[in-house]
PDB file of C-alpha atoms in Angstrom:
ATOM      1  CA  LYS A 549     109.147  91.734  97.091  1.00 68.00           C
ATOM      2  CA  ALA A 550     110.862  94.661  95.373  1.00 81.00           C
ATOM      3  CA  GLY A 551     109.346  98.089  95.909  1.00 93.00           C
ATOM      4  CA  VAL A 552     108.559 100.754  93.359  1.00 96.00           C
ATOM      5  CA  THR A 553     111.703 101.433  91.350  1.00 97.00           C
ATOM      6  CA  GLN A 554     112.389 104.754  89.678  1.00 97.00           C
ATOM      7  CA  THR A 555     115.225 105.584  87.326  1.00 97.00           C
ATOM      8  CA  PRO A 556     117.287 107.609  87.094  1.00 97.00           C
ATOM      9  CA  ARG A 557     117.719 108.861  90.638  1.00 96.00           C
ATOM     10  CA  TYR A 558     119.046 112.255  89.565  1.00 97.00           C
ATOM     11  CA  LEU A 559     118.853 114.207  86.314  1.00 96.00           C
ATOM     12  CA  ILE A 560     120.222 117.540  85.231  1.00 98.00           C
ATOM     13  CA  LYS A 561     118.791 119.147  82.113  1.00 97.00           C
ATOM     14  CA  THR A 562     118.736 122.593  80.549  1.00 97.00           C
ATOM     15  CA  ARG A 563     115.756 124.702  79.592  1.00 97.00           C
ATOM     16  CA  GLY A 564     114.080 123.637  76.389  1.00 98.00           C
ATOM     17  CA  GLN A 565     115.229 120.045  76.553  1.00 98.00           C
ATOM     18  CA  GLN A 566     112.954 117.103  77.133  1.00 98.00           C
ATOM     19  CA  VAL A 567     113.239 114.342  79.708  1.00 98.00           C
ATOM     20  CA  THR A 568     111.860 110.834  80.230  1.00 98.00           C
ATOM     21  CA  LEU A 569     111.530 109.270  83.660  1.00 98.00           C
ATOM     22  CA  SER A 570     110.901 105.594  84.262  1.00 98.00           C
ATOM     23  CA  CYS A 571     108.955 103.722  86.921  1.00 98.00           C
ATOM     24  CA  SER A 572     108.609 100.002  87.593  1.00 98.00           C
ATOM     25  CA  PRO A 573     105.712  99.220  89.943  1.00 97.00           C
ATOM     26  CA  ILE A 574     105.591  96.577  92.634  1.00 96.00           C
ATOM     27  CA  SER A 575     105.085  93.166  91.068  1.00 95.00           C
ATOM     28  CA  GLY A 576     101.371  92.537  90.604  1.00 94.00           C
ATOM     29  CA  HIS A 577     100.437  96.218  90.757  1.00 95.00           C
ATOM     30  CA  ARG A 578      98.677  97.425  87.648  1.00 95.00           C
ATOM     31  CA  SER A 579      98.181 101.070  88.503  1.00 95.00           C
ATOM     32  CA  VAL A 580     100.941 103.659  88.349  1.00 97.00           C
ATOM     33  CA  SER A 581     100.550 107.270  89.456  1.00 97.00           C
ATOM     34  CA  TRP A 582     102.942 110.179  89.167  1.00 98.00           C
ATOM     35  CA  TYR A 583     103.312 113.096  91.569  1.00 97.00           C
ATOM     36  CA  GLN A 584     105.453 116.211  91.465  1.00 97.00           C
ATOM     37  CA  GLN A 585     106.977 117.511  94.713  1.00 96.00           C
ATOM     38  CA  THR A 586     108.356 121.050  94.962  1.00 95.00           C
ATOM     39  CA  PRO A 587     109.114 123.229  98.003  1.00 90.00           C
ATOM     40  CA  GLY A 588     106.600 125.834  96.859  1.00 88.00           C
ATOM     41  CA  GLN A 589     103.662 123.721  95.668  1.00 90.00           C
ATOM     42  CA  GLY A 590     104.160 120.578  97.731  1.00 92.00           C
ATOM     43  CA  LEU A 591     102.944 117.271  96.356  1.00 94.00           C
ATOM     44  CA  GLN A 592     100.739 117.507  93.306  1.00 95.00           C
ATOM     45  CA  PHE A 593      99.076 114.745  91.327  1.00 94.00           C
ATOM     46  CA  LEU A 594     100.124 114.471  87.681  1.00 96.00           C
ATOM     47  CA  PHE A 595      98.315 111.424  86.292  1.00 95.00           C
ATOM     48  CA  GLU A 596      97.435 107.790  86.855  1.00 95.00           C
ATOM     49  CA  TYR A 597      97.641 104.873  84.437  1.00 96.00           C
ATOM     50  CA  PHE A 598      95.943 101.515  84.649  1.00 95.00           C
ATOM     51  CA  SER A 599      96.024  98.801  82.003  1.00 94.00           C
ATOM     52  CA  GLU A 600      97.923 101.112  79.662  1.00 95.00           C
ATOM     53  CA  THR A 601      95.195 103.777  79.808  1.00 95.00           C
ATOM     54  CA  GLN A 602      95.323 107.145  81.506  1.00 94.00           C
ATOM     55  CA  ARG A 603      92.548 107.094  84.119  1.00 93.00           C
ATOM     56  CA  ASN A 604      92.963 110.444  85.790  1.00 91.00           C
ATOM     57  CA  LYS A 605      94.913 113.626  85.163  1.00 93.00           C
ATOM     58  CA  GLY A 606      95.945 116.526  87.376  1.00 93.00           C
ATOM     59  CA  ASN A 607      96.155 120.179  86.485  1.00 93.00           C
ATOM     60  CA  PHE A 608      99.417 120.255  84.546  1.00 96.00           C
ATOM     61  CA  PRO A 609     100.149 121.575  81.043  1.00 96.00           C
ATOM     62  CA  GLY A 610     100.301 119.301  78.027  1.00 96.00           C
ATOM     63  CA  ARG A 611     104.109 119.318  78.188  1.00 97.00           C
ATOM     64  CA  PHE A 612     103.696 116.642  80.841  1.00 98.00           C
ATOM     65  CA  SER A 613     102.713 113.291  79.413  1.00 97.00           C
ATOM     66  CA  GLY A 614     102.998 109.670  80.297  1.00 97.00           C
ATOM     67  CA  ARG A 615     102.383 106.160  79.147  1.00 97.00           C
ATOM     68  CA  GLN A 616     102.151 102.685  80.533  1.00 98.00           C
ATOM     69  CA  PHE A 617     103.352  99.487  78.960  1.00 97.00           C
ATOM     70  CA  SER A 618     101.778  96.038  78.968  1.00 96.00           C
ATOM     71  CA  ASN A 619     104.077  94.962  81.829  1.00 96.00           C
ATOM     72  CA  SER A 620     102.702  97.912  83.896  1.00 96.00           C
ATOM     73  CA  ARG A 621     105.966  99.836  83.765  1.00 98.00           C
ATOM     74  CA  SER A 622     105.397 103.525  83.169  1.00 98.00           C
ATOM     75  CA  GLU A 623     107.298 106.437  81.723  1.00 98.00           C
ATOM     76  CA  MET A 624     106.712 110.126  82.194  1.00 98.00           C
ATOM     77  CA  ASN A 625     107.884 112.694  79.676  1.00 98.00           C
ATOM     78  CA  VAL A 626     108.316 116.425  80.072  1.00 98.00           C
ATOM     79  CA  SER A 627     108.981 118.404  76.912  1.00 96.00           C
ATOM     80  CA  THR A 628     110.355 121.932  76.529  1.00 97.00           C
ATOM     81  CA  LEU A 629     111.631 121.995  80.089  1.00 98.00           C
ATOM     82  CA  GLU A 630     111.251 125.132  82.174  1.00 97.00           C
ATOM     83  CA  LEU A 631     113.133 126.152  85.309  1.00 97.00           C
ATOM     84  CA  GLY A 632     109.968 125.620  87.308  1.00 96.00           C
ATOM     85  CA  ASP A 633     109.912 121.944  86.352  1.00 97.00           C
ATOM     86  CA  SER A 634     112.774 121.331  88.768  1.00 97.00           C
ATOM     87  CA  ALA A 635     111.268 118.958  91.306  1.00 97.00           C
ATOM     88  CA  LEU A 636     111.247 115.520  92.829  1.00 97.00           C
ATOM     89  CA  TYR A 637     109.045 113.318  90.660  1.00 98.00           C
ATOM     90  CA  LEU A 638     107.487 110.475  92.595  1.00 97.00           C
ATOM     91  CA  CYS A 639     105.915 107.389  91.156  1.00 97.00           C
ATOM     92  CA  ALA A 640     103.461 105.280  93.115  1.00 96.00           C
ATOM     93  CA  SER A 641     101.780 101.975  92.431  1.00 96.00           C
ATOM     94  CA  ARG A 642      98.781 100.011  93.681  1.00 94.00           C
ATOM     95  CA  ARG A 643      97.200  96.736  92.709  1.00 92.00           C
ATOM     96  CA  THR A 644      93.860  97.979  91.412  1.00 88.00           C
ATOM     97  CA  LEU A 645      91.822 101.170  91.182  1.00 86.00           C
ATOM     98  CA  ARG A 646      89.713 100.317  94.228  1.00 84.00           C
ATOM     99  CA  ASP A 647      89.702 103.114  96.770  1.00 78.00           C
ATOM    100  CA  ASP A 648      90.852 100.765  99.528  1.00 80.00           C
ATOM    101  CA  GLU A 649      94.054  99.991  97.668  1.00 84.00           C
ATOM    102  CA  LYS A 650      97.045 101.684  99.226  1.00 88.00           C
ATOM    103  CA  LEU A 651      99.553 103.694  97.260  1.00 91.00           C
ATOM    104  CA  PHE A 652     103.204 102.751  97.612  1.00 94.00           C
ATOM    105  CA  PHE A 653     105.831 105.256  96.513  1.00 95.00           C
ATOM    106  CA  GLY A 654     109.252 104.980  94.977  1.00 96.00           C
ATOM    107  CA  SER A 655     112.241 107.073  96.058  1.00 95.00           C
ATOM    108  CA  GLY A 656     111.730 109.522  93.225  1.00 96.00           C
ATOM    109  CA  THR A 657     113.732 111.125  90.464  1.00 97.00           C
ATOM    110  CA  GLN A 658     115.256 114.489  91.355  1.00 97.00           C
ATOM    111  CA  LEU A 659     115.146 116.654  88.239  1.00 98.00           C
ATOM    112  CA  SER A 660     117.136 119.871  88.083  1.00 97.00           C
ATOM    113  CA  VAL A 661     116.545 122.227  85.171  1.00 98.00           C
ATOM    114  CA  LEU A 662     119.314 124.774  84.605  1.00 96.00           C
TER     115      LEU A 662
ATOM    116  CA  GLY B 689      88.597 122.801  95.720  1.00 43.00           C
ATOM    117  CA  GLU B 690      90.291 120.438  98.106  1.00 54.00           C
ATOM    118  CA  ASP B 691      92.847 121.807 100.536  1.00 81.00           C
ATOM    119  CA  VAL B 692      94.641 119.825 103.206  1.00 92.00           C
ATOM    120  CA  GLU B 693      96.439 121.846 105.867  1.00 94.00           C
ATOM    121  CA  GLN B 694      99.114 120.980 108.383  1.00 95.00           C
ATOM    122  CA  SER B 695     101.324 122.973 110.704  1.00 91.00           C
ATOM    123  CA  LEU B 696     104.841 123.357 109.372  1.00 92.00           C
ATOM    124  CA  PHE B 697     106.977 122.307 112.268  1.00 96.00           C
ATOM    125  CA  LEU B 698     106.956 120.308 115.517  1.00 97.00           C
ATOM    126  CA  SER B 699     109.802 119.797 117.952  1.00 97.00           C
ATOM    127  CA  VAL B 700     109.709 117.226 120.766  1.00 97.00           C
ATOM    128  CA  ARG B 701     112.130 115.538 123.140  1.00 97.00           C
ATOM    129  CA  GLU B 702     113.043 111.902 122.734  1.00 97.00           C
ATOM    130  CA  GLY B 703     110.636 109.719 124.705  1.00 97.00           C
ATOM    131  CA  ASP B 704     107.801 112.257 124.593  1.00 97.00           C
ATOM    132  CA  SER B 705     104.658 111.847 122.514  1.00 97.00           C
ATOM    133  CA  SER B 706     104.272 113.747 119.257  1.00 97.00           C
ATOM    134  CA  VAL B 707     100.927 114.861 117.901  1.00 98.00           C
ATOM    135  CA  ILE B 708     100.719 116.015 114.289  1.00 98.00           C
ATOM    136  CA  ASN B 709      97.470 117.624 113.202  1.00 97.00           C
ATOM    137  CA  CYS B 710      95.777 117.933 109.835  1.00 96.00           C
ATOM    138  CA  THR B 711      92.552 119.447 108.534  1.00 95.00           C
ATOM    139  CA  TYR B 712      90.972 118.442 105.275  1.00 91.00           C
ATOM    140  CA  THR B 713      88.020 119.679 103.260  1.00 85.00           C
ATOM    141  CA  ASP B 714      86.659 116.831 101.152  1.00 81.00           C
ATOM    142  CA  SER B 715      83.928 115.219 103.230  1.00 78.00           C
ATOM    143  CA  SER B 716      83.526 112.473 100.615  1.00 81.00           C
ATOM    144  CA  SER B 717      87.034 111.123 101.222  1.00 82.00           C
ATOM    145  CA  THR B 718      86.803 107.453 102.114  1.00 85.00           C
ATOM    146  CA  TYR B 719      90.341 107.043 103.375  1.00 90.00           C
ATOM    147  CA  LEU B 720      92.839 109.322 105.053  1.00 92.00           C
ATOM    148  CA  TYR B 721      96.529 108.553 105.149  1.00 94.00           C
ATOM    149  CA  TRP B 722      99.730 109.411 106.933  1.00 96.00           C
ATOM    150  CA  TYR B 723     102.988 109.215 105.035  1.00 97.00           C
ATOM    151  CA  LYS B 724     106.545 109.755 106.281  1.00 97.00           C
ATOM    152  CA  GLN B 725     109.349 111.213 104.186  1.00 96.00           C
ATOM    153  CA  GLU B 726     112.963 111.087 105.267  1.00 94.00           C
ATOM    154  CA  PRO B 727     115.618 113.264 103.588  1.00 89.00           C
ATOM    155  CA  GLY B 728     116.302 112.245 100.014  1.00 83.00           C
ATOM    156  CA  ALA B 729     113.669 109.523 100.089  1.00 87.00           C
ATOM    157  CA  GLY B 730     110.206 108.877  98.781  1.00 90.00           C
ATOM    158  CA  LEU B 731     107.030 108.609 100.810  1.00 94.00           C
ATOM    159  CA  GLN B 732     106.554 105.726 103.200  1.00 94.00           C
ATOM    160  CA  LEU B 733     102.981 104.787 104.042  1.00 94.00           C
ATOM    161  CA  LEU B 734     102.724 104.802 107.849  1.00 95.00           C
ATOM    162  CA  THR B 735      99.072 104.193 108.496  1.00 95.00           C
ATOM    163  CA  TYR B 736      95.604 105.021 107.265  1.00 93.00           C
ATOM    164  CA  ILE B 737      92.069 105.231 108.566  1.00 94.00           C
ATOM    165  CA  PHE B 738      88.745 104.534 106.953  1.00 91.00           C
ATOM    166  CA  SER B 739      86.391 107.489 107.131  1.00 88.00           C
ATOM    167  CA  ASN B 740      83.778 105.673 109.229  1.00 89.00           C
ATOM    168  CA  MET B 741      86.278 105.043 112.028  1.00 91.00           C
ATOM    169  CA  ASP B 742      87.154 107.386 114.882  1.00 93.00           C
ATOM    170  CA  MET B 743      90.432 105.869 115.918  1.00 95.00           C
ATOM    171  CA  LYS B 744      93.032 103.411 114.764  1.00 95.00           C
ATOM    172  CA  GLN B 745      96.025 102.198 116.738  1.00 95.00           C
ATOM    173  CA  ASP B 746      99.062 100.558 115.198  1.00 93.00           C
ATOM    174  CA  GLN B 747     101.919  99.933 117.640  1.00 95.00           C
ATOM    175  CA  ARG B 748     103.299 103.385 118.568  1.00 97.00           C
ATOM    176  CA  LEU B 749     100.962 105.170 116.148  1.00 97.00           C
ATOM    177  CA  THR B 750      97.440 106.336 116.956  1.00 97.00           C
ATOM    178  CA  VAL B 751      95.256 108.025 114.365  1.00 97.00           C
ATOM    179  CA  LEU B 752      92.252 110.040 115.488  1.00 97.00           C
ATOM    180  CA  LEU B 753      89.587 111.204 113.070  1.00 96.00           C
ATOM    181  CA  ASN B 754      86.962 113.832 113.807  1.00 94.00           C
ATOM    182  CA  LYS B 755      84.801 113.727 110.711  1.00 91.00           C
ATOM    183  CA  LYS B 756      82.505 116.501 111.865  1.00 91.00           C
ATOM    184  CA  ASP B 757      85.406 118.955 112.130  1.00 92.00           C
ATOM    185  CA  LYS B 758      87.372 117.299 109.274  1.00 92.00           C
ATOM    186  CA  HIS B 759      90.318 116.949 111.622  1.00 95.00           C
ATOM    187  CA  LEU B 760      92.877 114.168 111.544  1.00 95.00           C
ATOM    188  CA  SER B 761      95.745 113.629 113.938  1.00 97.00           C
ATOM    189  CA  LEU B 762      98.689 111.287 114.244  1.00 98.00           C
ATOM    190  CA  ARG B 763     100.111 110.544 117.669  1.00 98.00           C
ATOM    191  CA  ILE B 764     103.517 108.930 117.930  1.00 98.00           C
ATOM    192  CA  ALA B 765     104.193 107.481 121.362  1.00 98.00           C
ATOM    193  CA  ASP B 766     107.710 107.325 122.815  1.00 98.00           C
ATOM    194  CA  THR B 767     109.122 109.395 119.956  1.00 98.00           C
ATOM    195  CA  GLN B 768     112.628 108.394 118.867  1.00 97.00           C
ATOM    196  CA  THR B 769     115.313 110.293 116.955  1.00 95.00           C
ATOM    197  CA  GLY B 770     114.621 107.976 114.017  1.00 95.00           C
ATOM    198  CA  ASP B 771     111.130 109.450 113.829  1.00 97.00           C
ATOM    199  CA  SER B 772     112.602 112.777 112.692  1.00 97.00           C
ATOM    200  CA  ALA B 773     111.156 113.316 109.226  1.00 97.00           C
ATOM    201  CA  ILE B 774     108.420 115.152 107.352  1.00 97.00           C
ATOM    202  CA  TYR B 775     104.929 113.766 107.874  1.00 98.00           C
ATOM    203  CA  PHE B 776     102.208 114.206 105.273  1.00 97.00           C
ATOM    204  CA  CYS B 777      98.520 113.622 105.678  1.00 96.00           C
ATOM    205  CA  ALA B 778      96.513 112.889 102.545  1.00 94.00           C
ATOM    206  CA  GLU B 779      92.912 112.337 101.552  1.00 91.00           C
ATOM    207  CA  ASN B 780      91.618 110.410  98.579  1.00 87.00           C
ATOM    208  CA  ASN B 781      89.385 112.385  96.245  1.00 78.00           C
ATOM    209  CA  ALA B 782      87.150 111.637  93.304  1.00 72.00           C
ATOM    210  CA  GLY B 783      89.058 109.487  90.877  1.00 70.00           C
ATOM    211  CA  ASN B 784      90.962 108.193  93.884  1.00 74.00           C
ATOM    212  CA  MET B 785      93.888 110.565  93.514  1.00 85.00           C
ATOM    213  CA  LEU B 786      95.517 111.717  96.735  1.00 90.00           C
ATOM    214  CA  THR B 787      95.581 115.323  97.883  1.00 92.00           C
ATOM    215  CA  PHE B 788      98.429 115.946 100.305  1.00 94.00           C
ATOM    216  CA  GLY B 789      98.966 118.478 103.017  1.00 94.00           C
ATOM    217  CA  GLY B 790     102.098 120.602 102.975  1.00 94.00           C
ATOM    218  CA  GLY B 791     103.859 118.355 105.462  1.00 96.00           C
ATOM    219  CA  THR B 792     104.919 118.753 109.100  1.00 97.00           C
ATOM    220  CA  ARG B 793     108.613 118.602 109.854  1.00 97.00           C
ATOM    221  CA  LEU B 794     109.120 116.665 113.097  1.00 98.00           C
ATOM    222  CA  MET B 795     112.380 117.255 114.925  1.00 97.00           C
ATOM    223  CA  VAL B 796     113.211 114.948 117.825  1.00 97.00           C
ATOM    224  CA  LYS B 797     115.813 116.229 120.263  1.00 95.00           C
ATOM    225  CA  PRO B 798     117.874 113.713 122.252  1.00 91.00           C
TER     226      PRO B 798
END
């Protein structure tokens, strides 16, 4: 069974640009979550999608948005990029929203904003 | 708010046991997790414990939970060089999002 797949693996952008990251969950998983990892702030929750609906959102500005498609694949968009958005963006999937469902992570997209 | 804390660094010799500690604050967490992150990689789920358990053993890994003190530990027996990585503990909060600790970098010396 394939794991969580994130593309691209690396991205370099400049300030003010926008970026879209993609995540394909494990087959059969309907929930996709996004996390940001930085050396200073650690791992922080961005949002979670289930059945194409955002179910939970972390404390990030509106420049960070996401969506989920009917096949459970998800995209995350960051507009008007800032230097501080440089981070490893991790996607995770689980089968349902039950609290005993484990989260499985992809390898991440490393975003560098210059 | 929730805050999960871990020590930054641990160094052990190959073959010794490693113990990584974590304190958490959300007493309503139902599950607590340990994840491993190797350089340039995502997070690998190592093990987890349900909040009504005190201990869970899984091969070389032993998780101990002291719910009264909100203290979680991960013991790795017979630590190998391949265990060198960053280890994160995490608790699930309302809405079932995970709050992670800052990570403990484990260095295993041959």
